[in-house]
PDB file of C-alpha atoms in Angstrom:
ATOM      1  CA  UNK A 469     -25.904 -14.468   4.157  1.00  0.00           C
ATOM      2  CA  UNK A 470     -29.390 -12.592   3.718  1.00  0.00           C
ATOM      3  CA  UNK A 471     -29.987 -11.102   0.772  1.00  0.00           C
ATOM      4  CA  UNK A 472     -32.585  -8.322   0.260  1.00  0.00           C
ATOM      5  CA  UNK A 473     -35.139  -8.277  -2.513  1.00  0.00           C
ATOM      6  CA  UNK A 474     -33.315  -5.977  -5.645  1.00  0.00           C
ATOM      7  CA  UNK A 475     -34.796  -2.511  -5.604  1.00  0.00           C
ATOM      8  CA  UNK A 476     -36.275  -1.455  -8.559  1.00  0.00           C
ATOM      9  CA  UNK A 477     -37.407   1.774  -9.859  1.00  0.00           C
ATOM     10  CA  UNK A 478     -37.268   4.642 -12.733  1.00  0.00           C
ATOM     11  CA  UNK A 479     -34.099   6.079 -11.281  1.00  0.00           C
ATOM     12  CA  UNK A 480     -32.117   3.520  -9.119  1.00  0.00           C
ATOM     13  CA  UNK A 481     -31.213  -0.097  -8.492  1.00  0.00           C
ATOM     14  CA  UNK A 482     -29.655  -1.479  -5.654  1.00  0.00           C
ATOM     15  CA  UNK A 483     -28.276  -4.509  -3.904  1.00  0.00           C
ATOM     16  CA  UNK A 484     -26.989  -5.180  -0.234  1.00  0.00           C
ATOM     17  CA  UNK A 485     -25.723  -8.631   1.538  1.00  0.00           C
ATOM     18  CA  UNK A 486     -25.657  -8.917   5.071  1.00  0.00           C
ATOM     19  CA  UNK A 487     -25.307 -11.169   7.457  1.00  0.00           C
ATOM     20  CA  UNK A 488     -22.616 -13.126   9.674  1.00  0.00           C
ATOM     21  CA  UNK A 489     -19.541 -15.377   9.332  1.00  0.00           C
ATOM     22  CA  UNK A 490     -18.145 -17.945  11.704  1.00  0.00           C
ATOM     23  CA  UNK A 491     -14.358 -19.236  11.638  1.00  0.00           C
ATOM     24  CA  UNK A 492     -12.131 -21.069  14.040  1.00  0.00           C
ATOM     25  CA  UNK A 493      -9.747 -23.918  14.267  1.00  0.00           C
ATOM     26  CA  UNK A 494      -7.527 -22.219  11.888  1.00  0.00           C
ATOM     27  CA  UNK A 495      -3.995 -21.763  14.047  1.00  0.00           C
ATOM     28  CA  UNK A 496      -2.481 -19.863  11.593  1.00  0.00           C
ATOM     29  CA  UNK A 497      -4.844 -17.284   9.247  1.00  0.00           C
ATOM     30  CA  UNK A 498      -1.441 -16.038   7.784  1.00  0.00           C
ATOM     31  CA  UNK A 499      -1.190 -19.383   5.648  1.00  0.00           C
ATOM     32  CA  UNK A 500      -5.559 -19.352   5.831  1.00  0.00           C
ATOM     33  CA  UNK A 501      -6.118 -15.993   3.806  1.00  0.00           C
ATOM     34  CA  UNK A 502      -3.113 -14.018   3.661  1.00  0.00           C
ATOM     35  CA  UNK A 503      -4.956 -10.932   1.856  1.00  0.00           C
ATOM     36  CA  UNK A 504      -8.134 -10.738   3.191  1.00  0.00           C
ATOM     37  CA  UNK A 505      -9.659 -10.142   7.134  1.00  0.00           C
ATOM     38  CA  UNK A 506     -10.681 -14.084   7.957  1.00  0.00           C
ATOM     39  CA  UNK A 507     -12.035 -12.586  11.759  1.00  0.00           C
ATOM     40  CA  UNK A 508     -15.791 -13.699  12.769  1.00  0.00           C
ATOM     41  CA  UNK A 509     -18.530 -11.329  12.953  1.00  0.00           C
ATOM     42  CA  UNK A 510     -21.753  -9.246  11.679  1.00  0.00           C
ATOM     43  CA  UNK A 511     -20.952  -8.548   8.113  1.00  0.00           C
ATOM     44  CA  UNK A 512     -21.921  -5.992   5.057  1.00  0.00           C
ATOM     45  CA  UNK A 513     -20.004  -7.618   2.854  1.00  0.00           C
ATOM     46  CA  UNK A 514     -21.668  -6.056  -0.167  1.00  0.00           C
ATOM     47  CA  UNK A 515     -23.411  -3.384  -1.410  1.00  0.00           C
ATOM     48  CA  UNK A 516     -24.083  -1.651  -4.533  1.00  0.00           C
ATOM     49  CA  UNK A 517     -26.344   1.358  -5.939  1.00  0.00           C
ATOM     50  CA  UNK A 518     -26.911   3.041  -9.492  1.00  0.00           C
ATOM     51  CA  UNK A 519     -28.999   5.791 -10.157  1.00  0.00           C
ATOM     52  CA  UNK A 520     -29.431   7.435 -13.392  1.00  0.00           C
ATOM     53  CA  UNK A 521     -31.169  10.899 -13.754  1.00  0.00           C
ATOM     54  CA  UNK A 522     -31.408  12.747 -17.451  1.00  0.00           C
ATOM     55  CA  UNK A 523     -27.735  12.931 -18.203  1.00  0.00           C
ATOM     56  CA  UNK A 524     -26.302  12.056 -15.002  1.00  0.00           C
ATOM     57  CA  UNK A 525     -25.462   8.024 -14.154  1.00  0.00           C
ATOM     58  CA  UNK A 526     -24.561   7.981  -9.605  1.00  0.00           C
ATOM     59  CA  UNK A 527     -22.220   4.462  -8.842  1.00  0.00           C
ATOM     60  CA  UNK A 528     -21.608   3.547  -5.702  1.00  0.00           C
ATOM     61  CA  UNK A 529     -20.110   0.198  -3.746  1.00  0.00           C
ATOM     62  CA  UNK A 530     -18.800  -1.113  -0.561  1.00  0.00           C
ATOM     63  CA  UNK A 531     -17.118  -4.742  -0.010  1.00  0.00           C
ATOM     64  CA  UNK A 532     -16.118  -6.566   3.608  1.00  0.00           C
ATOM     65  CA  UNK A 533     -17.586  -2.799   5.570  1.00  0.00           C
ATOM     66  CA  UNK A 534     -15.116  -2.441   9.185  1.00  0.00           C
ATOM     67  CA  UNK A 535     -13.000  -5.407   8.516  1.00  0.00           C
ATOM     68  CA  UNK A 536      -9.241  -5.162   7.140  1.00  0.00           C
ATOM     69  CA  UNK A 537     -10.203  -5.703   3.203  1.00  0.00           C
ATOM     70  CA  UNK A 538     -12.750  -3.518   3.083  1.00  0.00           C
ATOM     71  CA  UNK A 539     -13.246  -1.555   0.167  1.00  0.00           C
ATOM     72  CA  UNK A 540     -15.486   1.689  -0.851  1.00  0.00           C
ATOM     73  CA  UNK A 541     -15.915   3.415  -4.339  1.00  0.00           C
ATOM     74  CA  UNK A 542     -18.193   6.058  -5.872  1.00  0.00           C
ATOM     75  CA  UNK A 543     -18.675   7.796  -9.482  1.00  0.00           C
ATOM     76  CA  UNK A 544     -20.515  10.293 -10.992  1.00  0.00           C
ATOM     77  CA  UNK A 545     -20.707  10.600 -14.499  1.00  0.00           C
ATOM     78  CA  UNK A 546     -22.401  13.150 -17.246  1.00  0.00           C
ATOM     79  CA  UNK A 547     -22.308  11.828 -20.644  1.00  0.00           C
ATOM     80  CA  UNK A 548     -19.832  13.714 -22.858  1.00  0.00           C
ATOM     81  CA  UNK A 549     -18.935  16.333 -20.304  1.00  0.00           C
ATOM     82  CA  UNK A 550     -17.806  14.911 -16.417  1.00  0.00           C
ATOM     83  CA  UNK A 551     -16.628  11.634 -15.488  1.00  0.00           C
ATOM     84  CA  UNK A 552     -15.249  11.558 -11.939  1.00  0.00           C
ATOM     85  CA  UNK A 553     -14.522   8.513  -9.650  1.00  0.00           C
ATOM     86  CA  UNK A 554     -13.425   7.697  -6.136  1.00  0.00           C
ATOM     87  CA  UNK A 555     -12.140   4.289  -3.960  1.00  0.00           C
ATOM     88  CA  UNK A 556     -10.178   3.768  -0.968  1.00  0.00           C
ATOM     89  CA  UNK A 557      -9.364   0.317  -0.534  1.00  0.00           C
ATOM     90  CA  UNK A 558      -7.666  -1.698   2.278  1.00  0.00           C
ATOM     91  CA  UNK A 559      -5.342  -4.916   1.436  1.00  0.00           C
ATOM     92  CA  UNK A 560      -4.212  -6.772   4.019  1.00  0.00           C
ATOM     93  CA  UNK A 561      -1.233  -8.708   4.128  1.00  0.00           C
ATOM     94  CA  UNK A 562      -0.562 -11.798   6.598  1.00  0.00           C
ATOM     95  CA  UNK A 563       2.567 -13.385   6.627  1.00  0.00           C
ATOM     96  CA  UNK A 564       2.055 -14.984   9.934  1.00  0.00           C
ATOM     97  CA  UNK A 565       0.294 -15.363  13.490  1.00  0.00           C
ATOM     98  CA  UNK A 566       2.448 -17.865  15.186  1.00  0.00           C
ATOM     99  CA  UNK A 567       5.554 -15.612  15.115  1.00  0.00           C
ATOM    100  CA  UNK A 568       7.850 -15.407  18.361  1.00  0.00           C
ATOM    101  CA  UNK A 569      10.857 -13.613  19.507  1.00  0.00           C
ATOM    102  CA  UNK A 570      12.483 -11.837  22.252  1.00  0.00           C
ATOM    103  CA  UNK A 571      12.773  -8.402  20.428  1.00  0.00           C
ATOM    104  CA  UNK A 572      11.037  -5.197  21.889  1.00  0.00           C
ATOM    105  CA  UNK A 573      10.351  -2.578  19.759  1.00  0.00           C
ATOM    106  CA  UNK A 574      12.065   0.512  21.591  1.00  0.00           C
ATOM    107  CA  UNK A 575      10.809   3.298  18.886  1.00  0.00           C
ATOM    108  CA  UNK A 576      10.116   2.471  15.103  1.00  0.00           C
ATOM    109  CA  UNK A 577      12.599   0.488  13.604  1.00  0.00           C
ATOM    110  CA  UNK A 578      15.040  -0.076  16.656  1.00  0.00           C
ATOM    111  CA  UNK A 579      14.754  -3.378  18.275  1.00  0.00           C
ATOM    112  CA  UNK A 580      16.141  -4.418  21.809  1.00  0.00           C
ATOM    113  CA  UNK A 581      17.160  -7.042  23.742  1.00  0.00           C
ATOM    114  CA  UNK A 582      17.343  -8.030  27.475  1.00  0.00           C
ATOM    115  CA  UNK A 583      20.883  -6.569  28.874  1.00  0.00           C
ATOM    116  CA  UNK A 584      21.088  -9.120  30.847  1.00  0.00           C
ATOM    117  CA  UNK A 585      20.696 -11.829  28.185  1.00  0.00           C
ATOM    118  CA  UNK A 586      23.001 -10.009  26.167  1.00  0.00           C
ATOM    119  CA  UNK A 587      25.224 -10.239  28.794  1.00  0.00           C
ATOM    120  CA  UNK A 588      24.783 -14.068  29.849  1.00  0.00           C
ATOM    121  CA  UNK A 589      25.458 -14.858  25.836  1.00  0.00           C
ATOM    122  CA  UNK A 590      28.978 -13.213  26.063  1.00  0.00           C
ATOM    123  CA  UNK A 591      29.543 -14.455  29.742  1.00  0.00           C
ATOM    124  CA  UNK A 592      29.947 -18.331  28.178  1.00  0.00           C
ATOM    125  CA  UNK A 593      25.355 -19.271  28.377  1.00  0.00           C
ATOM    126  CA  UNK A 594      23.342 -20.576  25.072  1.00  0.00           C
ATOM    127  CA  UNK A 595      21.418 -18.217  23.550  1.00  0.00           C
ATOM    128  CA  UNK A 596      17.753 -20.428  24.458  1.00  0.00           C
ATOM    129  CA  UNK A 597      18.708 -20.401  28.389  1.00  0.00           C
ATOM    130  CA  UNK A 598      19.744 -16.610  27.987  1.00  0.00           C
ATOM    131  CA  UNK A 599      16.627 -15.485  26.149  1.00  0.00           C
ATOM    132  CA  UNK A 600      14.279 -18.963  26.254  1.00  0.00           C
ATOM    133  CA  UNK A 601      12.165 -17.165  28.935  1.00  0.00           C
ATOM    134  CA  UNK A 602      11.688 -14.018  27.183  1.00  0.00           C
ATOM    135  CA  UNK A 603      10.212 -14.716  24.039  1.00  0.00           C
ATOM    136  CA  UNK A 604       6.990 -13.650  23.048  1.00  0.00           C
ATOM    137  CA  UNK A 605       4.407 -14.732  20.295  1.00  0.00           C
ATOM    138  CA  UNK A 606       3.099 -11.795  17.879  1.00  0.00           C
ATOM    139  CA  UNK A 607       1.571 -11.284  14.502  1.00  0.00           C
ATOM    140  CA  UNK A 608       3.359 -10.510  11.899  1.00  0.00           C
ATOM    141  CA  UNK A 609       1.410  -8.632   9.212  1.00  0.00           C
ATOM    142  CA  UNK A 610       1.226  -5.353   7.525  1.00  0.00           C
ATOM    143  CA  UNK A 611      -1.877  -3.648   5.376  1.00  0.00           C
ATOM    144  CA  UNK A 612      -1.658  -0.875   2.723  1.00  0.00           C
ATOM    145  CA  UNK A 613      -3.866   1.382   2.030  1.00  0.00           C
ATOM    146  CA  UNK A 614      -4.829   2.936  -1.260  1.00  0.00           C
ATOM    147  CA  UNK A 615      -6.779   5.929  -1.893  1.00  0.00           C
ATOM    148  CA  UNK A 616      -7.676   7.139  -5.849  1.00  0.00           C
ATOM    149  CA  UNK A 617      -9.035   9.874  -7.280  1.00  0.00           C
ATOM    150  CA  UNK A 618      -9.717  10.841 -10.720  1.00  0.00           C
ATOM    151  CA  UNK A 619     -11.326  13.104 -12.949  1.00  0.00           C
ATOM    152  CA  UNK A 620     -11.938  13.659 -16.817  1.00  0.00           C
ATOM    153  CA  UNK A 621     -13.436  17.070 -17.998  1.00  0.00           C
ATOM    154  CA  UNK A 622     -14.767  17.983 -21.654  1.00  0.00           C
ATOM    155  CA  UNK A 623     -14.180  21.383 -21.700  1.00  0.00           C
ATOM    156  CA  UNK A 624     -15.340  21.493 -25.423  1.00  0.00           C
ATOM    157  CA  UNK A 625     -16.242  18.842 -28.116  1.00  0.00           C
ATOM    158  CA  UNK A 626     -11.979  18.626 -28.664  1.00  0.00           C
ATOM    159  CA  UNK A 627     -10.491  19.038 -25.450  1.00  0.00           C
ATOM    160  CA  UNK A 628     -10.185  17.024 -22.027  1.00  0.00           C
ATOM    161  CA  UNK A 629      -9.089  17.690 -19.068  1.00  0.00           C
ATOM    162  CA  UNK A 630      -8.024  15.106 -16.272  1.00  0.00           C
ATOM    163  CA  UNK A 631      -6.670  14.542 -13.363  1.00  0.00           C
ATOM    164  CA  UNK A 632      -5.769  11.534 -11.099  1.00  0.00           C
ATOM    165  CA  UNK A 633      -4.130  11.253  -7.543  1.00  0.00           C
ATOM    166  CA  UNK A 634      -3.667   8.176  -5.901  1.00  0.00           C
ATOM    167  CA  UNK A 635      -1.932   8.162  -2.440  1.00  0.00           C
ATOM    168  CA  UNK A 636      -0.615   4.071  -1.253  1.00  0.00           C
ATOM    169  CA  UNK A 637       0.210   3.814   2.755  1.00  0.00           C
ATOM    170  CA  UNK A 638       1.499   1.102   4.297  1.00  0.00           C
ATOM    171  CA  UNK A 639       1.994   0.133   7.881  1.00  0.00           C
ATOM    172  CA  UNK A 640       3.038  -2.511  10.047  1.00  0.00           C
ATOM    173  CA  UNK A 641       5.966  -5.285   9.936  1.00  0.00           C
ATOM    174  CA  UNK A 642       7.576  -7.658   7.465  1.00  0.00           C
ATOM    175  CA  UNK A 643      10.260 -10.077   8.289  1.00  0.00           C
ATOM    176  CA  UNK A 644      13.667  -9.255   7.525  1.00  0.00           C
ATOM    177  CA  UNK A 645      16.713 -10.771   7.353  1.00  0.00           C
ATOM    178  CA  UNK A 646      19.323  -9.008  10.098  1.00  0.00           C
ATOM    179  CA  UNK A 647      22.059 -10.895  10.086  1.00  0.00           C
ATOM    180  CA  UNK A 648      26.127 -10.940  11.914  1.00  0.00           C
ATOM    181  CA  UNK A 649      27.121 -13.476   9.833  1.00  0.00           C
ATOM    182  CA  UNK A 650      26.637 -17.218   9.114  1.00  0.00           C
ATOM    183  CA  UNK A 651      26.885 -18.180  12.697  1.00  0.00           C
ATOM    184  CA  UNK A 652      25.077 -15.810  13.516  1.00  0.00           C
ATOM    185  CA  UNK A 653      21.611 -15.321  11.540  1.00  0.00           C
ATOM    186  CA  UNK A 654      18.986 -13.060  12.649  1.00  0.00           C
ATOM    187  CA  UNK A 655      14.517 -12.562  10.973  1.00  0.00           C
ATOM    188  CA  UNK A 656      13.404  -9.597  12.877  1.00  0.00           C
ATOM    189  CA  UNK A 657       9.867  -7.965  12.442  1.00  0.00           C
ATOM    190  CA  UNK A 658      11.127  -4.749  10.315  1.00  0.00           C
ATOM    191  CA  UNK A 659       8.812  -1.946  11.011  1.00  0.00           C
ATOM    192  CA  UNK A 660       6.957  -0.598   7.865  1.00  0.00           C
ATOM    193  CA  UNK A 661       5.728   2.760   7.482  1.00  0.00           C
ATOM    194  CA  UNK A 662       5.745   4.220   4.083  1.00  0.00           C
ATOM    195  CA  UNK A 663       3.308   6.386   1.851  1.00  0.00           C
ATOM    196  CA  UNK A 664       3.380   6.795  -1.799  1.00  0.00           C
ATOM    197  CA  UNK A 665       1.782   9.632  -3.482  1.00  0.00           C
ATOM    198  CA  UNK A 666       1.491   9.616  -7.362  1.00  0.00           C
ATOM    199  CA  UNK A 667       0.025  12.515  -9.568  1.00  0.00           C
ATOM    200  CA  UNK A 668      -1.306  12.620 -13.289  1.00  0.00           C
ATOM    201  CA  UNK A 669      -2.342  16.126 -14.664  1.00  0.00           C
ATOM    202  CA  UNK A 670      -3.095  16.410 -18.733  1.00  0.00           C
ATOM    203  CA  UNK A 671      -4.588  17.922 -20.986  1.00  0.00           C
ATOM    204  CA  UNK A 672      -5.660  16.957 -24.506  1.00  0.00           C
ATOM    205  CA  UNK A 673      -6.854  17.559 -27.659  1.00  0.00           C
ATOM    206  CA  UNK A 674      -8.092  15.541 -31.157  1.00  0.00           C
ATOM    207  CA  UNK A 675     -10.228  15.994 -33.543  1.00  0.00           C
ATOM    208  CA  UNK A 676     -10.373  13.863 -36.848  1.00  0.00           C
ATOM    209  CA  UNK A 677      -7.314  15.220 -38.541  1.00  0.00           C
ATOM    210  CA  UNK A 678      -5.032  14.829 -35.275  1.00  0.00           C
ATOM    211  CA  UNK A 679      -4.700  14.447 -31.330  1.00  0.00           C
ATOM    212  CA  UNK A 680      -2.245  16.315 -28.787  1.00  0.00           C
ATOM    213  CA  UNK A 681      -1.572  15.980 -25.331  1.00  0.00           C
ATOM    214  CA  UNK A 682       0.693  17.644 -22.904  1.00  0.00           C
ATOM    215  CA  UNK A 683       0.929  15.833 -18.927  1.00  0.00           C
ATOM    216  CA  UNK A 684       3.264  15.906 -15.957  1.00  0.00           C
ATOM    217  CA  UNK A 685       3.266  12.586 -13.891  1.00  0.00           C
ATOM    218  CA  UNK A 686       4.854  12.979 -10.577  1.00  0.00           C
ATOM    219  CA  UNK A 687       5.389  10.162  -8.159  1.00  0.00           C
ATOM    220  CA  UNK A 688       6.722  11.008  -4.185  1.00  0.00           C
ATOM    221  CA  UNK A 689       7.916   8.211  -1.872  1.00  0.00           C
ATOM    222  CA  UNK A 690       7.995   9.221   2.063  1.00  0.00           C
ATOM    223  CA  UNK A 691       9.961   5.794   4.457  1.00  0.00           C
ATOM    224  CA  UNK A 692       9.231   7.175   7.988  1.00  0.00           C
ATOM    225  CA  UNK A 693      11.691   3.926   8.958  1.00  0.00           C
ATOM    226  CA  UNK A 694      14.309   4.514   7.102  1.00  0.00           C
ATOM    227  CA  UNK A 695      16.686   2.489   9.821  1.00  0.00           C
ATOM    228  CA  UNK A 696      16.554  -0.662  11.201  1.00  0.00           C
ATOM    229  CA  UNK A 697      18.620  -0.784  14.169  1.00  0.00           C
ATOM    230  CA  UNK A 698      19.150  -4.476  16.399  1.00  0.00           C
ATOM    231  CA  UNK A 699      20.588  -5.910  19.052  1.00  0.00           C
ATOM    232  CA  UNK A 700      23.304  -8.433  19.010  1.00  0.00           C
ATOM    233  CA  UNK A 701      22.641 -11.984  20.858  1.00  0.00           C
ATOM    234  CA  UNK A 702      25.600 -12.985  21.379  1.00  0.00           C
ATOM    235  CA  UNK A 703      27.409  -9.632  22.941  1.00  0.00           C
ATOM    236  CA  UNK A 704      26.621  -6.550  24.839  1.00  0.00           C
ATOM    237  CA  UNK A 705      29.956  -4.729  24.195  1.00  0.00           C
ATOM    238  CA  UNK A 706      31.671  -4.177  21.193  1.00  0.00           C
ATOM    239  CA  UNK A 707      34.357  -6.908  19.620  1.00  0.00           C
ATOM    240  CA  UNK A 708      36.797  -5.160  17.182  1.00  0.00           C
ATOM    241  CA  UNK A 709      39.538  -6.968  17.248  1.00  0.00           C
ATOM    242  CA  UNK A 710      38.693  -9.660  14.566  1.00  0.00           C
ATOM    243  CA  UNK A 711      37.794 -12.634  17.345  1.00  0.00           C
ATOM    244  CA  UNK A 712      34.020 -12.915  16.145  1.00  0.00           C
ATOM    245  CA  UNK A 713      30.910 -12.070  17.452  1.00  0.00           C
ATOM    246  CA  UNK A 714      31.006  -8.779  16.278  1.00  0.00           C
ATOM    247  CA  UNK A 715      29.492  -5.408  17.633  1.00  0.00           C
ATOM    248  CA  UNK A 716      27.370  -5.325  19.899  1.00  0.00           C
ATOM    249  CA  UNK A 717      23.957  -4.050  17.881  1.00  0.00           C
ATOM    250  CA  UNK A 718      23.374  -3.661  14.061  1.00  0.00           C
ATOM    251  CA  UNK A 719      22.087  -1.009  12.033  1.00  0.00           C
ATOM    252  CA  UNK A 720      21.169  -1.284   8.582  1.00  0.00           C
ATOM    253  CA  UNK A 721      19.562   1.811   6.122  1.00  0.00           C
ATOM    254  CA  UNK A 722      16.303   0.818   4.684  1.00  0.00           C
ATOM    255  CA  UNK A 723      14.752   2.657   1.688  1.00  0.00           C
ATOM    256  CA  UNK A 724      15.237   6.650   1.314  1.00  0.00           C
ATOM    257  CA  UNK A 725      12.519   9.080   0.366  1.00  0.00           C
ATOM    258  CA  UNK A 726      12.611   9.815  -3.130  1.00  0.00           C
ATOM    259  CA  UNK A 727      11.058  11.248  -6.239  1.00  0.00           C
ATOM    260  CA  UNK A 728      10.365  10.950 -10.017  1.00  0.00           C
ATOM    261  CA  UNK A 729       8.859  14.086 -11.959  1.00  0.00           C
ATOM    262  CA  UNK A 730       7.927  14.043 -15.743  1.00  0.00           C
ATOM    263  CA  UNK A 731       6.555  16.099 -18.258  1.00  0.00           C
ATOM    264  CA  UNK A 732       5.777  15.518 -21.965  1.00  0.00           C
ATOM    265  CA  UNK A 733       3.754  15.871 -24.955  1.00  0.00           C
ATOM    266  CA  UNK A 734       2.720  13.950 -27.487  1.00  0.00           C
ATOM    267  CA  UNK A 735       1.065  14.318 -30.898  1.00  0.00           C
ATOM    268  CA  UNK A 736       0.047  12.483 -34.146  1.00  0.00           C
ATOM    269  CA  UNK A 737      -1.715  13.682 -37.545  1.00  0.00           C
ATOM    270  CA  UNK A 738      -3.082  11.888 -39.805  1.00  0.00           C
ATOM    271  CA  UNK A 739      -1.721  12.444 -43.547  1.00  0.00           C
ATOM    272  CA  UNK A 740      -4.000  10.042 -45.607  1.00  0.00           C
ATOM    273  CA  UNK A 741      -3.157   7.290 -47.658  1.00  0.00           C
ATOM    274  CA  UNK A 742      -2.965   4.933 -44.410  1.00  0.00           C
ATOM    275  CA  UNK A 743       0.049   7.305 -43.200  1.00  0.00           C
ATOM    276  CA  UNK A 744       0.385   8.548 -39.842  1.00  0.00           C
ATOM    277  CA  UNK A 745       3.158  10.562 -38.156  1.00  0.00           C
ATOM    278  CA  UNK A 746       3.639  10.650 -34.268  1.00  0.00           C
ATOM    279  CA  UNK A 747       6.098  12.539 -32.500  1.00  0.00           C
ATOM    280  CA  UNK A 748       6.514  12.302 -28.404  1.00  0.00           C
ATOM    281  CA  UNK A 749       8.607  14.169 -26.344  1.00  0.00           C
ATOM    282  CA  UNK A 750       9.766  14.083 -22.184  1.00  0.00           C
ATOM    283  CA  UNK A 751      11.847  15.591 -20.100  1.00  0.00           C
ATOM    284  CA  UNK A 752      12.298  14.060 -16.428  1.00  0.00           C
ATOM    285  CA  UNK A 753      14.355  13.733 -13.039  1.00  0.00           C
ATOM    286  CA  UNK A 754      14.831  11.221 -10.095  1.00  0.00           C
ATOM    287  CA  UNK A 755      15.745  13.044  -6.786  1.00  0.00           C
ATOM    288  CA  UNK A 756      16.994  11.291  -3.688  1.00  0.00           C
ATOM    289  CA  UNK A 757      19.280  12.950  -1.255  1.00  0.00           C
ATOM    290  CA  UNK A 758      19.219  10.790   1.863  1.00  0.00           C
ATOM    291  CA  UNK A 759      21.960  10.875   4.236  1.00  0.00           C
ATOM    292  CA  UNK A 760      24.265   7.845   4.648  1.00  0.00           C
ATOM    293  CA  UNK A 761      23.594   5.935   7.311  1.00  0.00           C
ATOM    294  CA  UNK A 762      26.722   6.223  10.316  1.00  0.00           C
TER     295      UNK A 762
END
């Protein structure tokens, strides 16, 4: 890497590493780095700035720029008034790049087999002549994605505002066990698609003699997969009769949208005489109304 000379001045310091990065031989980077982007290339793999101006302090930083761990922040802060601060940050997650199968993704979540492999399995064939031909290799990996935003506001010498929001998304597959039975055990890449949004607003306020606060915390969980539907191997009709093998695909509910809402308050007061009393207070509910899966 190539480091530039450290700016210096009144008002602002900064610092920025560039350069490139060279890696092969590695057949797997899902055992190599499983939570961080291994790929060759140009690289801004750092950078960081401060600038301070009367009452006002500027932050800013960036880590691993266009690659799959990259990471990028900001804050602002006036001394005894504002404090606000922003990052989005990527983390991704390898499990594997010599994964193979002969699954096709159809839509999200559904996963298909060859008819006619389905068919030679049930006609009397092994599963590796029926399907041997078919499989493919793919990566299996997913990477979440988490935005965060907050703010703290001195609206007088005894009372703060704040606020926080922090949305998490994550995309892409996991493996997952989808299984018929002992004879009969199935990993398939499970599609993953899910955000999670979470909300902090309070308010509060202290002074020597006493401090009290009043918040709501919410938290909202969207699955945009909420099935996982695959085929069978071994049959493409349905077996109901007990004889084995089973139906002919499976279908299996994954995790339902849902939410969690609070709100409480809080106080203490100092009485002297190394006595304190504290009192807290919440009232709160868990929603989640999927539908059964058929």
């Amino acid at each position: 890497l190539f480091r530039s000379p450290t700016a210096v001045s009144t008002t602002g310091v900064g610092e920025i590493d560039v350069g490139a990065r060279f890696t092969s031989g590695f057949d797997d980077p899902g055992r190599f780095n499983s939570f961080v982007d291994p790929r060759s290339g140009a690289t801004l793999e750092r950078l960081r700035y401060t600038r301070a101006r009367d009452a006002w302090i500027f932050d800013a930083a960036i880590d691993n720029a266009g690659y799959r761990d990259q990471r990028y922040a900001a804050s602002i802060e006036r001394a005894g008034r504002l404090k606000a601060s922003f990052e989005w940050n990527q983390v991704p997650l390898w499990y594997s790049a010599v994964s193979a199968g002969p699954y096709t993704v159809e839509a999200p979540g559904v996963l298909r087999l060859s008819d006619a492999g389905q068919s030679a399995v049930q006609g009397g064939a092994t599963v590796s002549s029926a399907f041997g031909n078919l499989v493919e290799p793919f990566d299996t990996r997913s990477r979440r994605e988490i935005a965060d935003a907050r703010l703290v506001y001195s609206a007088t010498r005894d009372l703060d505002l704040s606020v926080m929001f922090r949305s998490t998304a994550r995309k892409g597959e996991m493996p997952y066990s989808a299984s018929f039975g002992f004879s009969n055990a199935i990993e398939v890449p499970a599609t993953v698609d899910t955000r999670t949004n979470d909300l902090n607003l309070a308010a509060q306020w202290s002074n020597p003699r006493g401090a009290i606060r009043v918040a709501y915390d919410g938290s909202m969980y969207n699955n945009a997969v909420d099935t996982l539907v695959w085929d069978n191997p071994l049959r493409i009709t349905d077996r109901v009769d007990g004889g084995g093998a089973g139906p002919s695909q499976g279908r299996l509910p994954l995790w339902p949208d849902s939410s969690a809402h609070t709100v409480s308050a809080s106080g203490s007061l100092n009485l002297g005489a190394r006595n304190k009393a504290v009192a807290y207070v919440s009232i709160g509910s868990w929603l989640q109304d999927a539908e059964l899966a058929p």
